[in-house]
Every structure is written in C-alpha cells, then in structure tokens.
Amino acid sequence: MLFFKTIHIISVITWFAGLFYLPRLFVYHAMSNDNISLERFKTMERKLYNGIMTPSAVITILTGFYLLTYFGFEALWIKIKIVLVIILFVYHIICYRYLKLFEKNKNRNTHTYYRWFNEFPVIILIGIIILVVYKPQ
C-alpha cells in the first residue's frame, strides 16, 4: 500500500510540475516571433506534454483508483477530490489543444491570457491539499 501511495505522490508532483510549466512556456511562446524561438518552444512543449505530463497524469489516475479501492469512495472529501481531479484532467486536455494550435502556428491568445490560464492549476492544487489534509466529512 505504501508503495502505491509513494508512486501516487511522486506522479502528482510531476504532473503538477508540468501543468505549471507548460502554460508558462505558452506565455513565452506567445511573446516570440522569430522562427528559432518558435520552433524551440514547439519542441519543448511537445516533449513536456508527451514525455512528462501525460505519463504522470496516467500514473496519478491509475494509482489514485487503486488507492480508492483500498480506502473507499464513501467520504465526502474524496468525492470532491475526484471532481477536482476530473477538472484538472480537462485542463490537461485544454493544454493539449493549445499545444496543437501553437504547433500549427494558429495561436490567437495573448501572453497575458496564458499568464491567467497558468494560475488555474494552483487553485485546484490548493483545493486538493486542503481536502487531503483536513478530510472534511
């Protein structure tokens, strides 16, 4: 059980690192206009999303489900946490859509938009941590 908890925590941290960094790359990408920078950002974004974020998300969700089968679904806090994780996964998919727009040179959002977009996972993280620590019934 502790092994799966450990893997879950590591993958959550890794997933959030990517969720924090990818939108920050979008900020810089949206500010760039020279081809070398644009191509560099495309490569960085793709590698981050495919090599770190998505595998971490999958491991987080799989280990989370395993832990749920052990601890159960009854508590209110866990139900709220599941909703927040679903919202976070939707955010992950939205990041993919933005990555594809940048890849095709079709981004229309400003760097300011991505600065605000970058703050969303922070709110979700705070909510999840509060739920896990306080476990409201």
C-alpha positions in Angstrom: 0.0 0.0 0.0 2.8 2.5 0.9 4.4 1.7 -2.4 1.3 2.8 -4.4 0.9 5.9 -2.1 4.5 6.9 -2.8 4.2 6.4 -6.6 0.9 8.4 -6.4 2.5 11.3 -4.6 5.5 11.4 -6.9 3.3 11.3 -10.0 1.1 14.0 -8.7 4.1 16.3 -8.1 5.4 15.5 -11.5 2.1 16.1 -13.2 1.6 19.4 -11.4 5.2 20.5 -12.4 4.2 20.0 -16.0 0.8 21.7 -15.5 2.6 24.7 -14.1 5.4 24.8 -16.6 3.6 24.2 -19.9 1.3 27.3 -19.7 4.4 29.3 -18.7 6.0 28.1 -22.0 2.8 29.2 -23.7 3.4 32.7 -22.3 6.9 32.9 -23.7 5.8 31.2 -27.0 3.0 33.8 -27.4 5.6 36.6 -26.9 8.0 35.2 -29.5 8.1 36.0 -33.2 11.4 34.6 -34.5 11.4 31.2 -36.1 14.2 29.7 -34.0 12.4 30.6 -30.8 9.0 29.4 -32.1 10.4 26.0 -33.1 12.3 25.7 -29.8 9.1 26.3 -27.9 7.2 23.8 -30.0 9.8 21.1 -29.2 9.9 21.9 -25.5 6.1 21.9 -25.2 5.7 18.7 -27.1 8.3 16.9 -25.1 7.0 18.2 -21.8 3.4 17.2 -22.6 4.1 13.8 -24.1 7.2 12.8 -22.0 6.3 14.1 -18.6 2.8 15.4 -18.2 0.7 12.7 -19.8 2.6 9.7 -18.3 2.4 11.4 -14.9 -1.3 12.0 -15.3 -1.9 8.4 -16.2 0.1 7.1 -13.3 -1.6 9.6 -10.9 -5.1 8.4 -12.0 -4.2 4.7 -12.0 -2.6 4.8 -8.6 -5.4 7.0 -7.3 -8.0 4.5 -8.4 -6.0 1.7 -6.8 -5.9 3.7 -3.5 -9.6 4.3 -3.8 -10.4 0.6 -4.0 -8.4 0.2 -0.8 -9.8 3.3 1.1 -13.2 3.5 -0.4 -15.4 6.2 -2.0 -17.7 7.0 0.9 -16.2 10.1 2.4 -17.4 13.5 1.0 -13.8 14.8 0.8 -12.8 12.0 -1.6 -15.8 12.7 -3.8 -14.9 16.4 -4.0 -11.3 15.4 -4.7 -12.3 13.2 -7.6 -14.3 16.1 -9.1 -11.2 18.3 -8.8 -9.0 15.7 -10.5 -11.5 15.4 -13.3 -11.4 19.2 -13.7 -7.6 19.0 -13.7 -7.7 16.4 -16.4 -10.0 18.6 -18.5 -7.4 21.4 -18.0 -4.7 18.9 -19.2 -6.7 18.3 -22.4 -7.2 22.0 -22.9 -3.4 22.4 -22.7 -3.1 19.8 -25.4 -5.5 21.8 -27.6 -3.3 24.9 -27.1 -0.2 22.9 -27.8 -1.7 21.9 -31.2 -2.7 25.5 -32.0 0.9 26.6 -31.4 2.2 23.6 -33.4 0.1 24.8 -36.4 1.0 28.5 -35.8 -2.6 29.2 -35.2 -2.5 30.5 -31.6 -4.7 33.6 -31.2 -4.3 34.1 -27.4 -2.0 36.7 -25.9 0.7 36.1 -23.4 -1.5 37.8 -20.8 -4.2 35.2 -21.4 -1.7 32.4 -20.8 -0.5 34.1 -17.6 -4.0 33.9 -16.3 -4.5 30.4 -17.7 -1.4 29.4 -15.8 -3.0 30.2 -12.4 -5.9 27.7 -12.7 -4.0 24.6 -11.5 -2.8 26.5 -8.5 -6.4 26.9 -7.3 -7.1 23.2 -7.9 -3.9 22.2 -6.1 -4.9 24.3 -3.0 -8.3 22.7 -3.0 -6.9 19.1 -3.2 -4.3 19.7 -0.5 -7.0 21.2 1.8 -9.2 18.2 1.2 -6.4 15.6 1.8 -5.1 17.3 5.0 -8.4 18.2 6.6 -10.6 15.4 5.2 -14.0 17.1 5.8 -16.8 14.7 6.4 
